[in-house]
Short mmCIF file of C-alpha atoms and ligand atoms in Angstrom, two decimals:
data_model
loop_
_atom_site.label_atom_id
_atom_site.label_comp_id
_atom_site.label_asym_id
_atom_site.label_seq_id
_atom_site.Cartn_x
_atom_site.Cartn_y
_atom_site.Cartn_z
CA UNK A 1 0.00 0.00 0.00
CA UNK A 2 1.37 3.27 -0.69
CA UNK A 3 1.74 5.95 2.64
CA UNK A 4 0.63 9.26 1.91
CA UNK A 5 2.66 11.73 3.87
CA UNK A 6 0.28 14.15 5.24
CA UNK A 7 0.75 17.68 3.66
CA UNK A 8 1.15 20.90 6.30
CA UNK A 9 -1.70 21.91 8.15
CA UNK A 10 -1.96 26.28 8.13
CA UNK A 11 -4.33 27.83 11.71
CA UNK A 12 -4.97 31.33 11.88
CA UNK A 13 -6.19 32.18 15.51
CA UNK A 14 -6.90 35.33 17.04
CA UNK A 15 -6.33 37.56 19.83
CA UNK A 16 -9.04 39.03 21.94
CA UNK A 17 -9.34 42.17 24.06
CA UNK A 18 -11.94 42.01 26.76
CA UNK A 19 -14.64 44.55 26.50
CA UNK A 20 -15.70 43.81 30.39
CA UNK A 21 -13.77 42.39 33.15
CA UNK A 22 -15.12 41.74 35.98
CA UNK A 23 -12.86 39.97 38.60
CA UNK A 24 -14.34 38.27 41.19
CA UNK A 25 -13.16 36.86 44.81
CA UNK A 26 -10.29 34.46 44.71
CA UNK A 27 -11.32 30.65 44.74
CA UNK A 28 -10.65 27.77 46.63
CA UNK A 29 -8.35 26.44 43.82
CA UNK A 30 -6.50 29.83 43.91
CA UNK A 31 -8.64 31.17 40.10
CA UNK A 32 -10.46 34.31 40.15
CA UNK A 33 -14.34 34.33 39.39
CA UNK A 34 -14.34 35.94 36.34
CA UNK A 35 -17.35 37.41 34.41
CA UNK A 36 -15.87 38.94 31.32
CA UNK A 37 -17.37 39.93 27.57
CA UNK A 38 -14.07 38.93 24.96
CA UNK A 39 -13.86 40.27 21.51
CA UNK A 40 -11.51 38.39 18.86
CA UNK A 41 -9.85 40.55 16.77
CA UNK A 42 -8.12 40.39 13.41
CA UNK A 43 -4.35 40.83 15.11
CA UNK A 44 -3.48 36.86 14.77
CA UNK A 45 -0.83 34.19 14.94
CA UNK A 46 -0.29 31.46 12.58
CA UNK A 47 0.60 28.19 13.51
CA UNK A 48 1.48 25.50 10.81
CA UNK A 49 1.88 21.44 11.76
CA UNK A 50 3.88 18.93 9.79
CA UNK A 51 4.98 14.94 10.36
CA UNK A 52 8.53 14.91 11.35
CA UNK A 53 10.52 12.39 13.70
CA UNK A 54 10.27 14.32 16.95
CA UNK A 55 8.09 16.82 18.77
CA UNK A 56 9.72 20.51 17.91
CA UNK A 57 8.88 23.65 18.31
CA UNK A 58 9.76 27.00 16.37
CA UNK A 59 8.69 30.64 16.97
CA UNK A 60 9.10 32.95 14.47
CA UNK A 61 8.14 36.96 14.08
CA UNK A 62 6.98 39.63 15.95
CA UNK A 63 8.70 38.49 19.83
CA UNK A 64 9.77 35.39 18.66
CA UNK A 65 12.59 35.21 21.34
CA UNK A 66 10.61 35.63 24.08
CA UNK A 67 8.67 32.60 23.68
CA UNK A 68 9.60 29.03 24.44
CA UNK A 69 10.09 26.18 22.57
CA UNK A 70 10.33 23.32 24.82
CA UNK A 71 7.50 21.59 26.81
CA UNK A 72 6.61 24.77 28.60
CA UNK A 73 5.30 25.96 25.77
CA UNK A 74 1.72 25.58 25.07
CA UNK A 75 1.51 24.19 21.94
CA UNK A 76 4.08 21.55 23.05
CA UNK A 77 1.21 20.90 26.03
CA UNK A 78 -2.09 20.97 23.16
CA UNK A 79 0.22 18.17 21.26
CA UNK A 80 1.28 16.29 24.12
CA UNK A 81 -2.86 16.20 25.49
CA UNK A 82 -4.27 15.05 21.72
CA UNK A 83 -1.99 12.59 21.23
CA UNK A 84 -2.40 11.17 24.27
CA UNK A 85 -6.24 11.35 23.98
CA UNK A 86 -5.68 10.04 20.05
CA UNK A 87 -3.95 7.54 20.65
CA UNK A 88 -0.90 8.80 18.13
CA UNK A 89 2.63 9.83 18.75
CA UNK A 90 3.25 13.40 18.79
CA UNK A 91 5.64 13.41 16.09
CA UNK A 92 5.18 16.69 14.69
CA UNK A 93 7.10 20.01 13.90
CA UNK A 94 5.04 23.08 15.03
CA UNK A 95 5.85 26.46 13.73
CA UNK A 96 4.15 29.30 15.32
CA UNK A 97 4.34 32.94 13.73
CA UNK A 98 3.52 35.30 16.19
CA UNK A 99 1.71 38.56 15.12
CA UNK A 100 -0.17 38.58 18.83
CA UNK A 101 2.22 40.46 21.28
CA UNK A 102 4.03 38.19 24.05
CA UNK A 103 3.37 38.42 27.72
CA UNK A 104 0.87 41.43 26.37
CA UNK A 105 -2.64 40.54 27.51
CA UNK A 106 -4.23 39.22 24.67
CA UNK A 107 -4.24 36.05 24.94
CA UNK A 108 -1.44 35.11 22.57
CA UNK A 109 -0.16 32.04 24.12
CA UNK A 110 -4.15 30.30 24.11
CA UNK A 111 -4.30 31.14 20.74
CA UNK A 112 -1.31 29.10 19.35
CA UNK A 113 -2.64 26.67 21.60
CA UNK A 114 -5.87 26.66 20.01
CA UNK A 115 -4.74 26.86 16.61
CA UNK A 116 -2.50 23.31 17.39
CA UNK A 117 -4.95 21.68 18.68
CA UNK A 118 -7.35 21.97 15.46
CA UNK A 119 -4.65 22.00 13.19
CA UNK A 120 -3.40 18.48 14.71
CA UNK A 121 -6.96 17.17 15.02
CA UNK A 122 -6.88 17.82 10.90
CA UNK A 123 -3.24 16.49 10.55
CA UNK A 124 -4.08 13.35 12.50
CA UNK A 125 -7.20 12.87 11.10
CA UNK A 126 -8.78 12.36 14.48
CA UNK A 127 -12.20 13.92 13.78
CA UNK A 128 -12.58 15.10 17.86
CA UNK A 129 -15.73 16.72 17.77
CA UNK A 130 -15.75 20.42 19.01
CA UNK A 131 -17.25 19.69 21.92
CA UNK A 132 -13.83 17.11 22.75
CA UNK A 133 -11.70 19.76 21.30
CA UNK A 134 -13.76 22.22 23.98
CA UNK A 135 -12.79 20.01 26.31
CA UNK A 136 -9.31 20.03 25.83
CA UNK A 137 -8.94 23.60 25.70
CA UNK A 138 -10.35 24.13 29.43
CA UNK A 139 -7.97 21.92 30.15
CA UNK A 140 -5.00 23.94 28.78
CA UNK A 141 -6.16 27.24 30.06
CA UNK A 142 -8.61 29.56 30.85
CA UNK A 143 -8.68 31.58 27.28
CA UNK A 144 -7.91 28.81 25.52
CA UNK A 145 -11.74 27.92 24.58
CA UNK A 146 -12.71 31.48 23.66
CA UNK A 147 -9.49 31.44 21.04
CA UNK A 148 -11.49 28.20 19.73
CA UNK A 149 -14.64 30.34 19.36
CA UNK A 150 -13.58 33.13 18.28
CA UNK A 151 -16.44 36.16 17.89
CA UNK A 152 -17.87 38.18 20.68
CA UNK A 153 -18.47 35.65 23.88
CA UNK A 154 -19.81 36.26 27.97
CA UNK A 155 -17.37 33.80 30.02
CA UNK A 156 -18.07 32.96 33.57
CA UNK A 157 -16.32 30.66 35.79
CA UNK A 158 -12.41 31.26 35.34
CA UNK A 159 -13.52 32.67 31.77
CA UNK A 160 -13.63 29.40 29.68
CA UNK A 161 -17.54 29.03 30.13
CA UNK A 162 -19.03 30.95 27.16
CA UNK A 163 -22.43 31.88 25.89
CA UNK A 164 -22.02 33.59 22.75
CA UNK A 165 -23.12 37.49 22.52
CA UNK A 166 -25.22 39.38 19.56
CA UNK A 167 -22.86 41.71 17.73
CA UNK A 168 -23.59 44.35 15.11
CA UNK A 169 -21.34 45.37 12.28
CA UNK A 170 -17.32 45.53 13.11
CA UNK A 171 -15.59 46.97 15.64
CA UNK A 172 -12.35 49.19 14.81
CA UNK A 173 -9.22 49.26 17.48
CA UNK A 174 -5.82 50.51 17.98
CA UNK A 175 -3.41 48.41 19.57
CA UNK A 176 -0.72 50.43 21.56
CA UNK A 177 2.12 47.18 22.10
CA UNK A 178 4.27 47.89 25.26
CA UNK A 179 8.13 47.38 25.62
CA UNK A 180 8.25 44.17 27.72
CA UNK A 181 5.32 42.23 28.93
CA UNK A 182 2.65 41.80 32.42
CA UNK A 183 2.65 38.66 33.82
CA UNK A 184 -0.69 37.97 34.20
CA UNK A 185 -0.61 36.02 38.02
CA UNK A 186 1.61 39.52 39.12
CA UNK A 187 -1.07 41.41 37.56
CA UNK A 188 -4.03 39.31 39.89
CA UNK A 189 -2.05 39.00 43.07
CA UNK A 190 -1.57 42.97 42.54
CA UNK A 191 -5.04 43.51 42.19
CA UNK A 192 -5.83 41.33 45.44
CA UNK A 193 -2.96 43.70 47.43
CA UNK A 194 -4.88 47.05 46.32
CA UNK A 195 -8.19 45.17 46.89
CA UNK A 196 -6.79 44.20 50.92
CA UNK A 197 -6.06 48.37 50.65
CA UNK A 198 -9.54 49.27 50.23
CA UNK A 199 -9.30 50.27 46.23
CA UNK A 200 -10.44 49.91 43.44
CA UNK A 201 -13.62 50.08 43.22
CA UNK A 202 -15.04 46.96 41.01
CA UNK A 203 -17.59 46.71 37.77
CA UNK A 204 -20.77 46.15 37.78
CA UNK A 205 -22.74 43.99 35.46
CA UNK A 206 -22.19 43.37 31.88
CA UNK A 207 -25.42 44.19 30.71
CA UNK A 208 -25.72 47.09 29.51
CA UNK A 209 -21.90 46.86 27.51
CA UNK A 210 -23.99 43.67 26.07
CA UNK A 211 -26.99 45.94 25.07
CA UNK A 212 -24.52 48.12 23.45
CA UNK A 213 -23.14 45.58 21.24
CA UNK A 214 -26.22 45.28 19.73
CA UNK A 215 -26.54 47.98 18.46
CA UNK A 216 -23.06 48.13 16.58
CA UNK A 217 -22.50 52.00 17.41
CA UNK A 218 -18.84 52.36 19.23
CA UNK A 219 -19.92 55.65 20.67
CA UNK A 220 -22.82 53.77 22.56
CA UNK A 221 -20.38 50.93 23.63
CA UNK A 222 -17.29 53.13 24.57
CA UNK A 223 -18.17 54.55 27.96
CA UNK A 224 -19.21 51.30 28.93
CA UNK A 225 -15.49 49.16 28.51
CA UNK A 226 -14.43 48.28 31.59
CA UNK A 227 -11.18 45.85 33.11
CA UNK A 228 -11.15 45.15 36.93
CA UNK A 229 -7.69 44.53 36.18
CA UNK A 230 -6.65 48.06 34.93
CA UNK A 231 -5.86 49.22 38.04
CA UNK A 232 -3.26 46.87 39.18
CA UNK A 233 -1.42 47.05 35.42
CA UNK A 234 -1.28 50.92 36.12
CA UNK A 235 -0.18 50.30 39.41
CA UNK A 236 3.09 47.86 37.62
CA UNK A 237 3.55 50.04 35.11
CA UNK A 238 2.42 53.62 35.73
CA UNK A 239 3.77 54.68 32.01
CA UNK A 240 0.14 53.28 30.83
CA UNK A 241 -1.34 56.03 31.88
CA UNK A 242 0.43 58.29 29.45
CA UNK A 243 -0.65 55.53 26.85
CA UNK A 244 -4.27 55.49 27.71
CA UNK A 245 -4.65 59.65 27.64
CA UNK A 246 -2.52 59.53 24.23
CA UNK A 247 -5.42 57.63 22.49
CA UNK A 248 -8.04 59.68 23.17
CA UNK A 249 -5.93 62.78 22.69
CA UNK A 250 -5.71 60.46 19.41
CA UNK A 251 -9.40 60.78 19.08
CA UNK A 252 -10.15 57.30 20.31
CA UNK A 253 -13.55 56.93 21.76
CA UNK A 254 -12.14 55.15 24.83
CA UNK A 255 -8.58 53.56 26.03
CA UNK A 256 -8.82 50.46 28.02
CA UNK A 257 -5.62 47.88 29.47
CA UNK A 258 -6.34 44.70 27.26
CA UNK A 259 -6.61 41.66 29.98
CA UNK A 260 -4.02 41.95 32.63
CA UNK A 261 -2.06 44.39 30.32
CA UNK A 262 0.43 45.95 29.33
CA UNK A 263 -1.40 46.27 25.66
CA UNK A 264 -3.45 49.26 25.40
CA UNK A 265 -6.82 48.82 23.39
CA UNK A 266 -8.40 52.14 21.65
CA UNK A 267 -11.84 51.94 20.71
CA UNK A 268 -12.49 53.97 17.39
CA UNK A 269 -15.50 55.40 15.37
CA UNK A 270 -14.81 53.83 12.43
CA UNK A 271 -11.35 52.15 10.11
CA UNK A 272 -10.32 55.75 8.84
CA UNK A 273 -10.20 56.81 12.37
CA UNK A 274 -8.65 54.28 13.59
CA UNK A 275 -5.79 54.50 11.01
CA UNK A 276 -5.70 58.54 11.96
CA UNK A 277 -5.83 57.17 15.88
CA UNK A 278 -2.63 55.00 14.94
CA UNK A 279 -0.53 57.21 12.63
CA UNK A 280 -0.88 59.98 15.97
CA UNK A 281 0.12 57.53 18.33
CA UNK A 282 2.67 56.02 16.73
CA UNK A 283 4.23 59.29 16.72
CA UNK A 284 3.54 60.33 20.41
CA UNK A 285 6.41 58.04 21.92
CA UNK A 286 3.90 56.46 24.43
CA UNK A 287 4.78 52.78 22.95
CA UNK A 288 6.90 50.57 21.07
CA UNK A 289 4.63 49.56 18.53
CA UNK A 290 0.67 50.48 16.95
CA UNK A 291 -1.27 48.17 15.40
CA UNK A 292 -5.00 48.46 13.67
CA UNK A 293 -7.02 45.88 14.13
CA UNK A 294 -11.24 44.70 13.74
CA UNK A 295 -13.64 42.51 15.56
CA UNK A 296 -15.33 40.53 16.25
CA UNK A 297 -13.38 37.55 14.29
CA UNK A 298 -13.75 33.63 13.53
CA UNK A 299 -11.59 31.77 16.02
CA UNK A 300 -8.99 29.53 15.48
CA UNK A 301 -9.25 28.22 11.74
CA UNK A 302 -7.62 26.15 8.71
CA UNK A 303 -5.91 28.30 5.95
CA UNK A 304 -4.74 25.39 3.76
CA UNK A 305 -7.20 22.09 4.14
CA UNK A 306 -4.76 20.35 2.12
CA UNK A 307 -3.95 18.32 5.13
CA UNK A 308 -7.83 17.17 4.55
CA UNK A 309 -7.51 15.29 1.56
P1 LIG B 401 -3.46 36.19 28.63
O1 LIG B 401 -4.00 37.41 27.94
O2 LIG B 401 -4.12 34.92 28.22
O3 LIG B 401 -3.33 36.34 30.11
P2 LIG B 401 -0.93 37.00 27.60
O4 LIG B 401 -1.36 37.33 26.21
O5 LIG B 401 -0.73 38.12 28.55
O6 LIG B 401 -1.96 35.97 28.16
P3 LIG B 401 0.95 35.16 26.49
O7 LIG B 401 1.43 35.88 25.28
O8 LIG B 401 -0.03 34.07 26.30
O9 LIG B 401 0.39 36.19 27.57
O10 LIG B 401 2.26 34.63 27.24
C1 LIG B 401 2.43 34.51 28.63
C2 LIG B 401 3.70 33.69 28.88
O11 LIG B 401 3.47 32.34 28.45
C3 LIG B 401 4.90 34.16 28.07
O12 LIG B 401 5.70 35.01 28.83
C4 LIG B 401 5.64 32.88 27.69
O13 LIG B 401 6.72 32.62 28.56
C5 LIG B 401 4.62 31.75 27.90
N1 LIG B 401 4.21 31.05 26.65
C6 LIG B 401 4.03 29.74 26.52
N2 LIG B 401 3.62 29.41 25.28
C7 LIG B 401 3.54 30.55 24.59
C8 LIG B 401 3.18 30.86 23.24
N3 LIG B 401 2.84 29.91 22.36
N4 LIG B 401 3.16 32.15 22.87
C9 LIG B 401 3.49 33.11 23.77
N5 LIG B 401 3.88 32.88 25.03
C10 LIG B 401 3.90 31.61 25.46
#
């Protein structure tokens, strides 16, 4: 019989900025309650799989040499977990191009991890269903499921429950990257010091931001973005600050931390300004890099189905 060598397998998967986070009391297993409203947006990595004789891994682009590529990174962990659960060997070489900054909040890390683990479902042709490949994400972390998803999602529990959330028409950003990253435990335990303190004060519900969506205007949804966790990244790294009032200077509609930080997320009225927002700040010295981006997005998805055939 003649053995077909499987051909590449090519995942796009997003990043996300969270619209609303709302942190919660710490947990018995040491996670936050989280009630949070994610956005994927159009800033992605791609992550391509093919056979070789050994697990490697290979990071390329944007941060490249800040990220591992030995077992603690969490591709290595997605490829480890489905062939286990497959019943293959993990005998593959994983190449991750990272457009998503590192360390920055938006959930770069989950979405390589995403992007493996339905790229190697394809590659191995093990046809988990996406409830199993739900499954396994939860298991890897807490954003890994929403970088599955993809879209505009409500996530409860440590943020990998999710009910999806009505969106109208596309949202237009501007990412302000930081020099260096937030880890994002620092960023909870500092949150949990200010809290012991007596500030900050903490968000309400998401309900209204979710009305807001709705509609698709940005100047109904700005005033209502939100992150618990703002506070504590501006506490870490005051320079934010400077970041967040540049935006609007900008004319951003509102500046929020992305996730625990240090990203900076500017909500705009529409692409041209957000293109006008990014050519200002990119010239205001507030950050190392701007990026324009759109949401909501598809989550983690095959470029080239080759592999398929
Ligand atoms: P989140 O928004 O989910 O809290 P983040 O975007 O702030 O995460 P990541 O970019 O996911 O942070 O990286 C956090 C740390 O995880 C990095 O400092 C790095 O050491 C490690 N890491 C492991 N795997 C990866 C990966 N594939 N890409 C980036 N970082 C990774």
């Amino acid at each position: 019989m003649l053995s077909v060598v499987p051909r590449p397998v090519v995942v796009r998967a997003p990043s996300k900025v969270n619209l609303h986070l709302a942190v919660g009391d710490l947990r018995d297993d040491g996670y936050h309650e989280l009630t949070t409203v994610f956005q994927a947006l159009s800033l992605a990595d791609t992550v391509t799989v093919a056979p070789a004789d050994t697990l490697t891994v290979r990071v390329i682009g944007d941060d490249a040499a800040a990220v591992p590529t030995d077992r603690t990174n969490l591709v290595w962990r997605a490829a480890e977990m489905l062939a286990a659960e497959g019943g293959v060997a993990p005998n593959v070489e994983i190449v991750i191009e990272k457009g998503i900054p590192v360390a920055g909040g938006m959930a770069g890390g989950s979405a390589d991890a995403a992007a493996a683990l339905v790229a190697l479902n394809s590659l191995w042709k093990l046809d988990f269903s996406r409830p199993d490949l739900d499954a396994f994400a939860a298991r890897l972390g807490s954003d890994v499921p929403f970088s599955l998803h993809g879209g505009t999602a409500l996530g409860t529990g440590r943020g990998e429950q999710l009910v999806p959330v009505l969106t109208r028409r596309t949202f237009h950003w501007v990412l302000a990257l930081a020099k260096g990253g937030l880890s994002t435990p620092v960023v909870f335990r500092e949150l949990d010091k200010l809290r012991a303190e007596g500030t900050p004060n903490r968000l309400g519900t998401a309900d209204e931001l979710i009305h807001a969506l709705t509609t698709g205007d940005p100047h109904v949804l700005a005033p209502l973005l939100g992150n618990d966790l703002q506070a504590a990244a501006l506490s870490l790294n005051p320079d934010l600050r400077r970041t967040l009032r540049a935006g609007v200077e900008a004319g951003a509609l509102a500046g929020i931390v992305s996730g625990s930080g240090p990203t900076c997320a500017f909500l705009c009225a529409d692409a041209q300004s957000a293109v006008e927002v990014s050519a200002e700040l990119a010239g205001a010295g507030v950050c190392r890099t701007v990026r324009v981006a759109s949401g909501p997005v598809p989550g983690a998805r095959i470029l080239d189905n080759a592999a398929k055939g």
